[in-house]
Short mmCIF file of C-alpha atoms in Angstrom, two decimals:
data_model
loop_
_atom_site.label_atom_id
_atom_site.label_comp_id
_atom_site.label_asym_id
_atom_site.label_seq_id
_atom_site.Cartn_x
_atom_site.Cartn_y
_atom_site.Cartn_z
CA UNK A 28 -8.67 19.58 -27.37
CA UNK A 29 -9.83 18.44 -24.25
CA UNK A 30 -7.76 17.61 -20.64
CA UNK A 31 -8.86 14.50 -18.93
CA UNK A 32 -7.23 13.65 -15.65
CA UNK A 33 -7.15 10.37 -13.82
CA UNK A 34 -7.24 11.15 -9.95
CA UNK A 35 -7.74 7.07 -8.47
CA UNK A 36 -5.91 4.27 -9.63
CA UNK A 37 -7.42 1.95 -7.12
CA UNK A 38 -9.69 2.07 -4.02
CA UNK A 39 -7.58 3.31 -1.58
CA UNK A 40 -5.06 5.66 -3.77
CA UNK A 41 -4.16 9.07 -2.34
CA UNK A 42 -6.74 11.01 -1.25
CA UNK A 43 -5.68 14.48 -2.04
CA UNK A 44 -4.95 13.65 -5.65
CA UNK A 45 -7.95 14.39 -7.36
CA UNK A 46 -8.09 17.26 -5.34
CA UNK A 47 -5.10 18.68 -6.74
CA UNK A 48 -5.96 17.93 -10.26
CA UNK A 49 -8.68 20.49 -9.89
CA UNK A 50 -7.52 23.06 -8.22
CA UNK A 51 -3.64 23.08 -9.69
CA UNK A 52 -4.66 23.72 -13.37
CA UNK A 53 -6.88 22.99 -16.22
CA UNK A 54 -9.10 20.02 -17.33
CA UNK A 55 -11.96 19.21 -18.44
CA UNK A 56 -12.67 15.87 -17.17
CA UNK A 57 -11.84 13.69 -13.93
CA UNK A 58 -11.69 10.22 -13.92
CA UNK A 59 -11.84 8.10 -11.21
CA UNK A 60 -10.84 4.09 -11.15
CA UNK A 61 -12.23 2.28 -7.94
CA UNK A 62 -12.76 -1.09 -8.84
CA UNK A 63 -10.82 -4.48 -9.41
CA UNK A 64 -12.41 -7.96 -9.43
CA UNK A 65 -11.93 -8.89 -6.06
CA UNK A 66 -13.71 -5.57 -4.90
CA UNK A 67 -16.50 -6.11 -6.47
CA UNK A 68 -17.30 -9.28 -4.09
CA UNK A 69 -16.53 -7.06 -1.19
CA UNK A 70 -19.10 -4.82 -2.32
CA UNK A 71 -22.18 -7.57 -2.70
CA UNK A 72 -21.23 -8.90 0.76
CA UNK A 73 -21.64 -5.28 2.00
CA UNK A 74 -24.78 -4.71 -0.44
CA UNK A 75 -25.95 -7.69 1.55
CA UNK A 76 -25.48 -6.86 5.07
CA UNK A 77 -27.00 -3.19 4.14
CA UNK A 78 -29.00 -2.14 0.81
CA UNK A 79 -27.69 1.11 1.04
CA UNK A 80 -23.96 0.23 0.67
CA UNK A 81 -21.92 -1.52 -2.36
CA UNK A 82 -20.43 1.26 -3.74
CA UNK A 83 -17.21 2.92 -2.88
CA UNK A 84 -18.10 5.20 -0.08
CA UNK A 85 -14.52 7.70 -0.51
CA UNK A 86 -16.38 9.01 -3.29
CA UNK A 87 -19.32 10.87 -2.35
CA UNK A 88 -17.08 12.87 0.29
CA UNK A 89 -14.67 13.53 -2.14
CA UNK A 90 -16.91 14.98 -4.74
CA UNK A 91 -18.56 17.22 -2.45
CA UNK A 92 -15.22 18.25 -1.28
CA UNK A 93 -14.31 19.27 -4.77
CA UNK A 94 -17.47 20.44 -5.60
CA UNK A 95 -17.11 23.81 -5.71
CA UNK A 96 -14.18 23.80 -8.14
CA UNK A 97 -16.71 21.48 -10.42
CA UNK A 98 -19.36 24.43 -10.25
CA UNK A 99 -16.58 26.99 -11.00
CA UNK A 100 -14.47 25.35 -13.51
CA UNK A 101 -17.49 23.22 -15.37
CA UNK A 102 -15.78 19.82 -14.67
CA UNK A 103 -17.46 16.46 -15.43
CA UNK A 104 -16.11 13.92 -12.79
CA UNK A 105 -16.33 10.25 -14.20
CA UNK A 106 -16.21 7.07 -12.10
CA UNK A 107 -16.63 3.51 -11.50
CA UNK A 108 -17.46 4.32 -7.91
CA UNK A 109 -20.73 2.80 -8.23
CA UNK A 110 -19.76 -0.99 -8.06
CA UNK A 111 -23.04 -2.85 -7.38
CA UNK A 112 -25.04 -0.35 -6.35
CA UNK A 113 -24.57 3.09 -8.19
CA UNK A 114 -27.93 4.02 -7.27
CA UNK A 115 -27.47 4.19 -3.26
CA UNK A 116 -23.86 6.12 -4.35
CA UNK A 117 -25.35 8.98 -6.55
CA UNK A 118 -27.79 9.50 -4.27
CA UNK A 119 -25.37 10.06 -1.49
CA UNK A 120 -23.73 12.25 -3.81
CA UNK A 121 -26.57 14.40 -4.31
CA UNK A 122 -27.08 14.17 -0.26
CA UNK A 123 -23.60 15.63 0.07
CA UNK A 124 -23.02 17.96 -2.84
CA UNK A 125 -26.82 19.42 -3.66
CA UNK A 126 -27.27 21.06 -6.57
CA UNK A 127 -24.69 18.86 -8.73
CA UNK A 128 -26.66 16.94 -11.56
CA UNK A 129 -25.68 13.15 -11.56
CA UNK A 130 -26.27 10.02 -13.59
CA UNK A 131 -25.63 6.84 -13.20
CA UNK A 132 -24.78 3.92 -15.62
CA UNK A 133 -26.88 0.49 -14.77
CA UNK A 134 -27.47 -2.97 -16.55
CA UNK A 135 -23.47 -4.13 -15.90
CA UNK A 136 -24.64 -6.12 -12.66
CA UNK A 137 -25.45 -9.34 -14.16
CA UNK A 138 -25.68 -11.83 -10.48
CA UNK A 139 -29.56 -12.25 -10.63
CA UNK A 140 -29.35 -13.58 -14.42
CA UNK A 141 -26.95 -16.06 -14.21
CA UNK A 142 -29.12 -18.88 -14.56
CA UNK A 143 -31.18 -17.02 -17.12
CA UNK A 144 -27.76 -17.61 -18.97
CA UNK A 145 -27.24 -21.30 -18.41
CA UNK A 146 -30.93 -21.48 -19.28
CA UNK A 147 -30.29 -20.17 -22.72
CA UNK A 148 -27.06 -22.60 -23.09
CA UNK A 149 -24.11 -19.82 -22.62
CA UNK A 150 -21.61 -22.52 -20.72
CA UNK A 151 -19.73 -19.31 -18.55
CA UNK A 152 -16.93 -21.55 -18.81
CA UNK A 153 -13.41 -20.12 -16.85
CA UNK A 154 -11.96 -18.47 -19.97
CA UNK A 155 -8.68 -19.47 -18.76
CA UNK A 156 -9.17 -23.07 -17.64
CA UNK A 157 -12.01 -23.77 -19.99
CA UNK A 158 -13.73 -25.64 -16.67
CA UNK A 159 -17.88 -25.41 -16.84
CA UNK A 160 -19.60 -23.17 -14.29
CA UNK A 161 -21.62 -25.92 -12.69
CA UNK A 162 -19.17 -26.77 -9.23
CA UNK A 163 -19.16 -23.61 -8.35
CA UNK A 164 -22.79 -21.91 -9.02
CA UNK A 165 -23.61 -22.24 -5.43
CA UNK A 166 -20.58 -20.32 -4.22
CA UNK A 167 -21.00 -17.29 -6.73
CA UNK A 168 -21.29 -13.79 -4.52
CA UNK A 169 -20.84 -11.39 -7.78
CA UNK A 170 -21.50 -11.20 -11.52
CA UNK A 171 -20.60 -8.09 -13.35
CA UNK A 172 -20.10 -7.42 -17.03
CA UNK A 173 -17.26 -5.08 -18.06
CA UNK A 174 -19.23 -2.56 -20.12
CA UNK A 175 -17.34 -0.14 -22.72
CA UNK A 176 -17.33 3.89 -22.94
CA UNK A 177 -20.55 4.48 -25.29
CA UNK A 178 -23.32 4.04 -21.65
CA UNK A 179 -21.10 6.49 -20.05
CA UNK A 180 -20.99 8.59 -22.89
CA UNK A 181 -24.47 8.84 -23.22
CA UNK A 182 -24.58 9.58 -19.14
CA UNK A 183 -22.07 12.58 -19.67
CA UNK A 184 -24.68 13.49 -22.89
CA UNK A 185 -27.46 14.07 -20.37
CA UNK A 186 -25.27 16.78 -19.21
CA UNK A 187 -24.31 15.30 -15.68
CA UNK A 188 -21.89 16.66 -13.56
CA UNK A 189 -20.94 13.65 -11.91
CA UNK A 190 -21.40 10.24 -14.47
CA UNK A 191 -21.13 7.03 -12.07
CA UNK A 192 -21.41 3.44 -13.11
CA UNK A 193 -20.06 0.40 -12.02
CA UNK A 194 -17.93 -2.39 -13.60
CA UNK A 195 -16.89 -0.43 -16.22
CA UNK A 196 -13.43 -0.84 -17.58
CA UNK A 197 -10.73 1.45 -16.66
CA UNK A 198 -9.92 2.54 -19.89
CA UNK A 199 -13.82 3.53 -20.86
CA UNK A 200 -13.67 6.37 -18.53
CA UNK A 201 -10.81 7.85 -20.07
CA UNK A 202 -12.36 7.08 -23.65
CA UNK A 203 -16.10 8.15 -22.87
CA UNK A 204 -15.10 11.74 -22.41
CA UNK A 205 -13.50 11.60 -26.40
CA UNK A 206 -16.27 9.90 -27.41
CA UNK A 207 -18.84 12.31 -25.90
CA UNK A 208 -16.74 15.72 -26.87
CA UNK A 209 -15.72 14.45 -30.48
CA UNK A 210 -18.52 12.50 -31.69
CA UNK A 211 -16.51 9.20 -32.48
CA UNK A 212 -18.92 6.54 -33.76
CA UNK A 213 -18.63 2.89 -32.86
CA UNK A 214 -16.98 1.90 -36.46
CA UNK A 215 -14.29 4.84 -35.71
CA UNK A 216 -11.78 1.99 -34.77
CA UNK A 217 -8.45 3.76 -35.03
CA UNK A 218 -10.11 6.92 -32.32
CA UNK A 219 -11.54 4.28 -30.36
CA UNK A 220 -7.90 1.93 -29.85
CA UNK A 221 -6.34 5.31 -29.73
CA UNK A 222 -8.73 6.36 -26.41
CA UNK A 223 -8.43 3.16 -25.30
CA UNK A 224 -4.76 3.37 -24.66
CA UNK A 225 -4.68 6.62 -23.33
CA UNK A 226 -6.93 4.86 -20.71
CA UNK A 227 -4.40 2.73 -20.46
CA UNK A 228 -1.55 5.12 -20.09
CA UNK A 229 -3.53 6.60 -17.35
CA UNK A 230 -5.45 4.12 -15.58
CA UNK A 231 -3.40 3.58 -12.78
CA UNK A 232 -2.83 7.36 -11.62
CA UNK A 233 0.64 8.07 -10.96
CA UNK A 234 1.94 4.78 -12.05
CA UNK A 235 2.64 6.86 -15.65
CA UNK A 236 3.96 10.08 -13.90
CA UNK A 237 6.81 8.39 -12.42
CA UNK A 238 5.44 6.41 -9.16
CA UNK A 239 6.45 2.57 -9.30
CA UNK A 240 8.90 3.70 -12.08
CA UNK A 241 11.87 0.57 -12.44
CA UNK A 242 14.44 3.62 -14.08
CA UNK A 243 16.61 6.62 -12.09
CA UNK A 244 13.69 6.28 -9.80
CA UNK A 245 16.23 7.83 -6.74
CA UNK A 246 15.91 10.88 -9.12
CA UNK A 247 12.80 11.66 -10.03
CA UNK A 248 11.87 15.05 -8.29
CA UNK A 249 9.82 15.46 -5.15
CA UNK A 250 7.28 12.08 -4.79
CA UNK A 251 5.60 13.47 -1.88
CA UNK A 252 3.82 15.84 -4.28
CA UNK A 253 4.13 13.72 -7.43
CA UNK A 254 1.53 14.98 -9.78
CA UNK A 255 -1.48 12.76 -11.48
CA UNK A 256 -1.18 11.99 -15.07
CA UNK A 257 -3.85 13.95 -17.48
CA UNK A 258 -4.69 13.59 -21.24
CA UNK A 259 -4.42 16.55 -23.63
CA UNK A 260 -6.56 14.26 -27.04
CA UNK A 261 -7.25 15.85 -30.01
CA UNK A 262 -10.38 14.88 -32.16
CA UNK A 263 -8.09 12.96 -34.80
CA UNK A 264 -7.26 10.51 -31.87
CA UNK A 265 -3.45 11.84 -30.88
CA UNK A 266 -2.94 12.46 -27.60
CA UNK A 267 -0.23 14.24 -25.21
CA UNK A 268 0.40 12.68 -21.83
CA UNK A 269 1.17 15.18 -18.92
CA UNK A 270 1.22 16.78 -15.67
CA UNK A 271 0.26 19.86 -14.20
CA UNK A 272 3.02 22.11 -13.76
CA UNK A 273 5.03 22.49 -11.08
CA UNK A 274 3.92 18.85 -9.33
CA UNK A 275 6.28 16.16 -8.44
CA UNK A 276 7.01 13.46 -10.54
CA UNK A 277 8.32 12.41 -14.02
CA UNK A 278 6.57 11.97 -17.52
CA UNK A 279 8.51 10.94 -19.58
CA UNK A 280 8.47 8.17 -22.92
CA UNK A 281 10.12 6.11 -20.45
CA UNK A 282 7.55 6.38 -17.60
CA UNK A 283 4.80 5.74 -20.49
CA UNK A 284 6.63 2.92 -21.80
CA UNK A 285 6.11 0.86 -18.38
CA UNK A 286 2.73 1.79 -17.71
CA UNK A 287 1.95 0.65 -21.61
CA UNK A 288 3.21 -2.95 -20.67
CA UNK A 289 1.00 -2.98 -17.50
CA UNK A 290 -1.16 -6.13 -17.35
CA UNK A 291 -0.68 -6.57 -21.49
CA UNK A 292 -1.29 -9.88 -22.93
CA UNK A 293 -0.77 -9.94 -26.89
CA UNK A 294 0.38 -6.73 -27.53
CA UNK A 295 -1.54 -6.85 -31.24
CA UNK A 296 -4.84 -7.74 -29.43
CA UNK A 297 -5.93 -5.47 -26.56
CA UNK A 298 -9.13 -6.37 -26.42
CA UNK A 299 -12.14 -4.48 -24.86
CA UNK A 300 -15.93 -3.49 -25.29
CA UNK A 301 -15.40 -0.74 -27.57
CA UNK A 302 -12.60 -1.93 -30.08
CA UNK A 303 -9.26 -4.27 -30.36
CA UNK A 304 -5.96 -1.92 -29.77
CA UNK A 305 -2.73 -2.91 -31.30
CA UNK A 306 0.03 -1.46 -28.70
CA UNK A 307 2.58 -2.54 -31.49
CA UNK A 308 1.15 0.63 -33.31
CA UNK A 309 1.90 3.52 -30.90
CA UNK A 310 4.50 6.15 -31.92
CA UNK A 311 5.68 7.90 -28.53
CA UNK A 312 8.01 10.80 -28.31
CA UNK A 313 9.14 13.64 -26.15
CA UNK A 314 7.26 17.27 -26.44
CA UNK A 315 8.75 19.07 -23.99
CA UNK A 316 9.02 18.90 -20.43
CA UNK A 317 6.64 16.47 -18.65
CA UNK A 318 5.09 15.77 -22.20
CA UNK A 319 4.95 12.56 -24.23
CA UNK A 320 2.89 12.55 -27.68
CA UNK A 321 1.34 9.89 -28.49
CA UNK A 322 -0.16 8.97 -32.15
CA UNK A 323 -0.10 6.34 -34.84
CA UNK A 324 -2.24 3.78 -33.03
CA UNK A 325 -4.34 1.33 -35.07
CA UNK A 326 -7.53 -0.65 -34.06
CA UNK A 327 -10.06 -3.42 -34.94
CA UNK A 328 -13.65 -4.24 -34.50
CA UNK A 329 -14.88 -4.85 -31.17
CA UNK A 330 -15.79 -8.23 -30.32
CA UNK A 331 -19.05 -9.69 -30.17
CA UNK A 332 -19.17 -10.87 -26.49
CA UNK A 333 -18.33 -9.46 -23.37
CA UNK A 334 -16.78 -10.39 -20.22
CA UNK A 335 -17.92 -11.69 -17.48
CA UNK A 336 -16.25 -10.87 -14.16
CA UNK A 337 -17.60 -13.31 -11.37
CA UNK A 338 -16.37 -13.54 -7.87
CA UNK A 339 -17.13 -16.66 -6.19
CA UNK A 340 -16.46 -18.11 -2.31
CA UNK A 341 -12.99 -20.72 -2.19
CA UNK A 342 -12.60 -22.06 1.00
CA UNK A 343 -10.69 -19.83 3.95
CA UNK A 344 -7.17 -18.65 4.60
CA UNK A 345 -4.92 -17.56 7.26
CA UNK A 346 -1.35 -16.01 7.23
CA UNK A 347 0.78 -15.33 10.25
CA UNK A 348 4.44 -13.68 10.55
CA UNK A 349 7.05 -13.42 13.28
CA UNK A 350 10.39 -11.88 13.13
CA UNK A 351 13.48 -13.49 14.26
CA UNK A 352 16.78 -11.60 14.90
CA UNK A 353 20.47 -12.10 14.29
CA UNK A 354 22.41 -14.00 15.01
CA UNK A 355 21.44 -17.09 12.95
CA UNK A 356 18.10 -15.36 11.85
CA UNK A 357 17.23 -17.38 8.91
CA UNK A 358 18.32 -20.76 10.69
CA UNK A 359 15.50 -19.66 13.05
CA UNK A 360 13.33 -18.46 11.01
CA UNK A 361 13.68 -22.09 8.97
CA UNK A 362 12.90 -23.89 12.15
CA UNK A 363 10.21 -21.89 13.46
CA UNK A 364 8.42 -22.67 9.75
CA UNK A 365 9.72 -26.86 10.53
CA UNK A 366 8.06 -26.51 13.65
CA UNK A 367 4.50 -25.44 12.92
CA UNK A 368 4.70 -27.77 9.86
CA UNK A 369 5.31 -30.76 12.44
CA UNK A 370 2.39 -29.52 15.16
CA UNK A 371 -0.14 -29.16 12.45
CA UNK A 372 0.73 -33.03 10.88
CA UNK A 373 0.20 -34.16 14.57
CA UNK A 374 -3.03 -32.77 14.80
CA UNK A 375 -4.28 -34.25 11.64
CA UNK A 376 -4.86 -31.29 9.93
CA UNK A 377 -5.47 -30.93 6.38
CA UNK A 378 -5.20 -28.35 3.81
CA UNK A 379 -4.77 -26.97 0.29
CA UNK A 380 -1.74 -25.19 0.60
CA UNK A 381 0.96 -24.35 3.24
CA UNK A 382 3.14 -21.77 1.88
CA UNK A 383 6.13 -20.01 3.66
CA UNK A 384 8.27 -17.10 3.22
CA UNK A 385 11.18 -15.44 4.47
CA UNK A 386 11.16 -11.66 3.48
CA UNK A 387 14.73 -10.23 4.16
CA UNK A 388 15.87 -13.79 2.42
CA UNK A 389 14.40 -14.84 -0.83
CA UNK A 390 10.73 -13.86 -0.93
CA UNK A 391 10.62 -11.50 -3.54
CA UNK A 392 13.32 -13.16 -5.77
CA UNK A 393 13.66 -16.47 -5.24
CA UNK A 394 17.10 -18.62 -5.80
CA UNK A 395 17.52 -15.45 -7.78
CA UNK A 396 18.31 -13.36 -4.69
CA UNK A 397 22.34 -12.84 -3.91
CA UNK A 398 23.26 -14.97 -1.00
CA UNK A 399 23.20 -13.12 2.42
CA UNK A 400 24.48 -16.06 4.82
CA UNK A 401 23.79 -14.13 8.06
CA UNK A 402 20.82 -11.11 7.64
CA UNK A 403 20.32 -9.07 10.85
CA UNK A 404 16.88 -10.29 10.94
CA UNK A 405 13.70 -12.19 9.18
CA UNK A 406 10.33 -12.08 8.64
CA UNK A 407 8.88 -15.68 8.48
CA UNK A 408 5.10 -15.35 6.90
CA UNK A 409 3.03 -19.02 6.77
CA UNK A 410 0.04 -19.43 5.43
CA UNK A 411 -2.62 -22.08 5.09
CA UNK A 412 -5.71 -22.16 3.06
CA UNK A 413 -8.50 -24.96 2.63
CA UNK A 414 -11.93 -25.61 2.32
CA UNK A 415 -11.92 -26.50 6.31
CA UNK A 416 -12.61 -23.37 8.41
CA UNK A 417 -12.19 -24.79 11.43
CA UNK A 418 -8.89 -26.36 10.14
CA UNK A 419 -7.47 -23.02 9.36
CA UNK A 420 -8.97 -21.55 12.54
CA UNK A 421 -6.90 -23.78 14.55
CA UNK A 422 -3.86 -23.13 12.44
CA UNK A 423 -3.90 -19.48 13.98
CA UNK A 424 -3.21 -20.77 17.50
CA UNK A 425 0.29 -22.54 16.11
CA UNK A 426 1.93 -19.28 15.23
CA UNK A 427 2.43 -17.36 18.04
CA UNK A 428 3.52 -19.70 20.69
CA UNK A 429 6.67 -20.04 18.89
CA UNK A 430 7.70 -16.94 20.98
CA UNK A 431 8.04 -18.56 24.29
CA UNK A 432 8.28 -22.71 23.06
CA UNK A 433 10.77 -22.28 19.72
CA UNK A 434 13.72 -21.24 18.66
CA UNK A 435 15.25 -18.01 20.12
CA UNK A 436 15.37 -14.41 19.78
CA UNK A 437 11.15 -13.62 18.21
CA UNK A 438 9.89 -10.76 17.68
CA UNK A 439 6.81 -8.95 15.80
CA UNK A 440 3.82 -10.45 17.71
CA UNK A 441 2.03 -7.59 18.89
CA UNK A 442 -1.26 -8.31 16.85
CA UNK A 443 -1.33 -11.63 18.28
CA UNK A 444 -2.56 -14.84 16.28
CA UNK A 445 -3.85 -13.98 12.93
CA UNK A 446 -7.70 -13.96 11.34
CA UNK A 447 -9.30 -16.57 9.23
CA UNK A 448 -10.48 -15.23 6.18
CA UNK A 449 -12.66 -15.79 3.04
CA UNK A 450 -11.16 -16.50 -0.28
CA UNK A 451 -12.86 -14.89 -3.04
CA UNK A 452 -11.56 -16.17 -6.26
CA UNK A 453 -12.14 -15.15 -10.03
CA UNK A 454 -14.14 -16.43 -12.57
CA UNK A 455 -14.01 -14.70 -16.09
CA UNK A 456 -16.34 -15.63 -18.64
CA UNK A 457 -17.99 -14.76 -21.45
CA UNK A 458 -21.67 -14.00 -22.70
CA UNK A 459 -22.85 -12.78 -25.95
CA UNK A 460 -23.31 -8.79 -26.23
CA UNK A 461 -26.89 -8.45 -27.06
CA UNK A 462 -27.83 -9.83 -23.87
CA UNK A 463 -26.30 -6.88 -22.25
CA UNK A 464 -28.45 -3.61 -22.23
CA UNK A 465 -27.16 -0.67 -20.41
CA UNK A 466 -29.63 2.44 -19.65
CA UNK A 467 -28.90 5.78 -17.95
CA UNK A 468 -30.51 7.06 -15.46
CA UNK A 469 -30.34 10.79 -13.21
CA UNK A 470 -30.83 11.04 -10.04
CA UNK A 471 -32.56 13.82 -8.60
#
């Protein structure tokens, strides 16, 4: 058996998590998810500005803050952490923590080939719209492919420490561990879905321990120290989800029932780089406090392309809030929104998309929120976007005056107008696998 922990859900989870994983019990491995599509963008603009950057820069502090458990305890930290440039990241690593061995997993970063691709006839069309690649080539800031668990398997083979790569998917760096420990072969289907979905379980950190949880969520015990979720798999592909003891938090079949439907399409169809996973196949149930057993769970044969995550540059947006107060604060609120609506038609001003809310009214919920006819106050949020900078720009100076020329009673201005900003939108495609060759590489 073998204990892998996921300490990141995101860039920007808790900071102290991972380092609780290793110093309030046993495991063997630590994952660490960074990435979503949009950072990845973030990361080539910074990559861009300075070679040395692109990569998430928490993570070489962290590790070197944690590094002396890793020394004493023999753990093998996994991470996407690299984004675009895992190179520049190990290497701050090994600036930080000296004497840790780390590798790096490279050939996912696929932005200087694209045309090699349309050269060769793969279309890249948007998997979701079906629309060709061609109106938006010029716009493209990122190409990454989402590579599987077998690269950072090898990685961890060399005998690494610390295994970085970059767009990996989240639930490789749960499965590369199994695969490395246990030997499971690429035609081992029913291991591989079975990895893949303890990924899954675990992918987004406390999200399975009882954070974000829709059920008796006033009851689950102390959240300020909820505890990160970790994987005790066995070599036939079963798997316990738990905790370490005495943390905060809840896991529970519930708790692993609503991470399961997290961001699932077909249920029968879970598709990634390593195998198809059939979620209809799991068997859950309760072993004990804090622990959920997991087995029963089928797979297919992976498919033979991968996909294509591309971030590409969609115009500009702004989005601006004030808060009005009771009495009458949504009447306000509606004609503060009427108001800027008006001014911007009188200055000719086109765009996209204007979009209000009213949080404290109906934002989340819609006409499906019960009726409060008079709310102490509301937050009125508009936003603009549209291929005109200087359009949105000038939508920024409409907000705020509101608090001395419109209706009564605003409030919540103290950042003054808002910022234009970038839209980076998403692109997923797909291109055959052969044309995707990962290698390893350590960095001294």
């Amino acid at each position: 058996m073998i204990g892998i922990a996921n300490g990141q859900g995101f860039w920007g989870d808790w900071l102290e998590a991972p380092v609780r994983l290793v110093e309030q019990g046993p495991i063997d491995y630590l994952a660490l998810d960074y990435l979503a599509e949009i950072t990845m963008s973030i990361l080539q603009k910074q990559k861009e500005a300075d070679p040395q950057l692109g990569y998430a820069r928490d993570f070489p502090p962290l590790v070197a803050r944690i590094s002396p458990r890793i020394r004493e305890r023999g753990i093998k930290v996994i991470a996407n952490a690299g984004g675009v440039n895992p190179v520049a990241c190990a290497r701050e690593v090994v600036r930080l923590a000296p004497g840790l061995k780390v590798a790096v997993v490279l050939g996912d970063d696929v932005f200087a080939r694209l045309d090699e691709f349309l050269a060769k006839g793969y279309e890249l069309r948007d998997m979701d719209t079906g629309e060709p690649i061609a109106p938006i080539r010029d716009r493209i800031l990122s190409a990454n492919t989402y590579i599987g668990a077998f690269p950072l398997a090898e990685a961890l083979g060399t005998g690494a420490d610390v295994v970085i790569a970059g767009r990996s998917t989240d639930t490789a760096l749960t499965l590369a561990p199994m695969v490395h420990a246990f030997g499971w072969q690429d035609s081992d289907f029913d291991k591989l879905a079975a990895g893949t979905i303890a990924g899954h379980i675990i992918e987004c950190g406390a999200q399975s321990t009882g954070g974000n949880c829709q059920v008796d969520w006033q009851n689950i015990p102390d959240m300020a120290n909820i505890g990160y979720p970790i994987v005790e798999a066995e070599a036939d592909g079963s798997f316990c989800v738990t905790k370490h003891a005495g943390t905060g938090g809840r896991v529970s079949v519930h708790t692993v029932k609503e991470q399961l439907l997290y961001e699932l399409g077909d249920p029968k169809n879970y598709i990634t780089p390593d195998c198809i996973a059939d979620f209809t196949s799991v068997r859950l149930e309760d072993a004990g406090p804090d622990r959920v057993r997991v087995s029963g769970i089928r797979g297919g044969k992976r498919p033979p392309s991968l996909k294509l995550s591309i971030a590409y540059a969609n115009g500009w947006k702004a989005v601006g809030t004030l808060v009005y107060s009771w009495p009458q604060a949504i009447e306000k609120a509606r004609a503060a929104d009427t108001i800027v609506r008006q001014r911007l038609a009188g200055l000719g001003l086109q765009f996209d998309e204007i979009a209000t809310e009213f949080l404290g009214w109906n934002a989340c919920h819609g006409a499906a929120a019960p009726p409060n006819p008079d709310p102490p106050e509301i937050q009125v949020r508009i936003g603009v976007r549209g291929s005109d900078r200087k359009a949105v720009d000038r939508f920024t100076r409409e907000l705020i005056p509101l608090v001395l020329n419109g209706p009564p009673g605003a409030t919540g201005f103290g950042e003054g107008r808002p910022q234009a900003r970038e839209i980076v939108a998403y692109w997923p495609a797909l291109v055959p696998r052969e044309e995707i060759a990962t290698r390893v590489e350590v960095i001294e």
